[in-house]
Amino acid sequence: MPRRHPFSLLLSLILLALGVGLLAGCGASPSPTPTPTKTPTPENATPTPIPLIGQELTPAPQASAAPA
């Protein structure tokens, strides 16, 4: 039974790591493609008049003064 050099095991691990890295890289490249799904943002932009935290809209005080 032939003795295996320790470098062969190290080399196999390196090749395995490179293979996994390539697979991970290929899996990460398609992820930016779904960015076109953000195109409906203009529809979401229409309800922007809703006062956000930290943003005080001038119409808000006027609306409170109208019921008074």
mmCIF file of C-alpha atoms in Angstrom:
data_model
loop_
_atom_site.group_PDB
_atom_site.id
_atom_site.type_symbol
_atom_site.label_atom_id
_atom_site.label_comp_id
_atom_site.label_asym_id
_atom_site.label_seq_id
_atom_site.Cartn_x
_atom_site.Cartn_y
_atom_site.Cartn_z
ATOM 1 C CA MET A 1 0.000 0.000 0.000
ATOM 2 C CA PRO A 2 1.684 3.216 -1.182
ATOM 3 C CA ARG A 3 2.215 6.097 1.225
ATOM 4 C CA ARG A 4 0.497 9.316 0.266
ATOM 5 C CA HIS A 5 2.421 12.509 0.669
ATOM 6 C CA PRO A 6 0.849 15.043 3.068
ATOM 7 C CA PHE A 7 1.016 17.601 0.265
ATOM 8 C CA SER A 8 -1.516 15.620 -1.756
ATOM 9 C CA LEU A 9 -4.101 16.050 0.984
ATOM 10 C CA LEU A 10 -3.294 19.752 1.232
ATOM 11 C CA LEU A 11 -3.531 20.119 -2.536
ATOM 12 C CA SER A 12 -6.884 18.351 -2.624
ATOM 13 C CA LEU A 13 -8.230 20.630 0.112
ATOM 14 C CA ILE A 14 -7.050 23.714 -1.787
ATOM 15 C CA LEU A 15 -8.698 22.489 -4.977
ATOM 16 C CA LEU A 16 -11.886 21.772 -3.084
ATOM 17 C CA ALA A 17 -11.848 25.255 -1.549
ATOM 18 C CA LEU A 18 -11.301 26.819 -4.974
ATOM 19 C CA GLY A 19 -14.175 24.823 -6.413
ATOM 20 C CA VAL A 20 -16.514 25.899 -3.622
ATOM 21 C CA GLY A 21 -15.360 29.502 -4.087
ATOM 22 C CA LEU A 22 -16.113 29.358 -7.805
ATOM 23 C CA LEU A 23 -19.554 27.924 -7.130
ATOM 24 C CA ALA A 24 -20.226 30.634 -4.562
ATOM 25 C CA GLY A 25 -19.050 33.297 -6.999
ATOM 26 C CA CYS A 26 -21.335 31.992 -9.720
ATOM 27 C CA GLY A 27 -24.205 31.977 -7.252
ATOM 28 C CA ALA A 28 -23.510 35.558 -6.220
ATOM 29 C CA SER A 29 -23.369 36.945 -9.780
ATOM 30 C CA PRO A 30 -27.052 36.238 -10.592
ATOM 31 C CA SER A 31 -28.182 37.981 -7.395
ATOM 32 C CA PRO A 32 -27.636 41.509 -8.813
ATOM 33 C CA THR A 33 -29.933 40.602 -11.742
ATOM 34 C CA PRO A 34 -33.130 40.903 -9.623
ATOM 35 C CA THR A 35 -32.400 44.640 -9.316
ATOM 36 C CA PRO A 36 -34.919 45.367 -12.140
ATOM 37 C CA THR A 37 -37.584 44.273 -9.657
ATOM 38 C CA LYS A 38 -36.989 47.617 -7.946
ATOM 39 C CA THR A 39 -38.480 49.366 -11.011
ATOM 40 C CA PRO A 40 -41.932 49.574 -9.330
ATOM 41 C CA THR A 41 -40.422 52.082 -6.891
ATOM 42 C CA PRO A 42 -42.264 54.969 -8.636
ATOM 43 C CA GLU A 43 -45.496 53.320 -7.480
ATOM 44 C CA ASN A 44 -44.114 53.289 -3.959
ATOM 45 C CA ALA A 45 -42.980 56.890 -4.399
ATOM 46 C CA THR A 46 -46.582 58.083 -4.778
ATOM 47 C CA PRO A 47 -47.453 57.540 -1.076
ATOM 48 C CA THR A 48 -44.357 59.499 -0.062
ATOM 49 C CA PRO A 49 -46.525 62.418 1.204
ATOM 50 C CA ILE A 50 -46.937 60.275 4.315
ATOM 51 C CA PRO A 51 -44.893 62.102 6.973
ATOM 52 C CA LEU A 52 -41.808 60.043 7.752
ATOM 53 C CA ILE A 53 -40.082 59.970 11.122
ATOM 54 C CA GLY A 54 -38.039 63.131 11.520
ATOM 55 C CA GLN A 55 -39.718 64.814 8.549
ATOM 56 C CA GLU A 56 -42.241 67.443 9.569
ATOM 57 C CA LEU A 57 -44.329 68.439 6.569
ATOM 58 C CA THR A 58 -45.724 71.979 6.591
ATOM 59 C CA PRO A 59 -49.241 70.777 5.618
ATOM 60 C CA ALA A 60 -49.394 68.743 8.837
ATOM 61 C CA PRO A 61 -49.710 71.787 11.166
ATOM 62 C CA GLN A 62 -52.240 73.363 8.788
ATOM 63 C CA ALA A 63 -54.318 70.182 8.828
ATOM 64 C CA SER A 64 -54.332 70.239 12.636
ATOM 65 C CA ALA A 65 -55.366 73.927 12.592
ATOM 66 C CA ALA A 66 -58.249 73.267 10.154
ATOM 67 C CA PRO A 67 -60.260 71.020 12.557
ATOM 68 C CA ALA A 68 -59.687 73.540 15.340
#
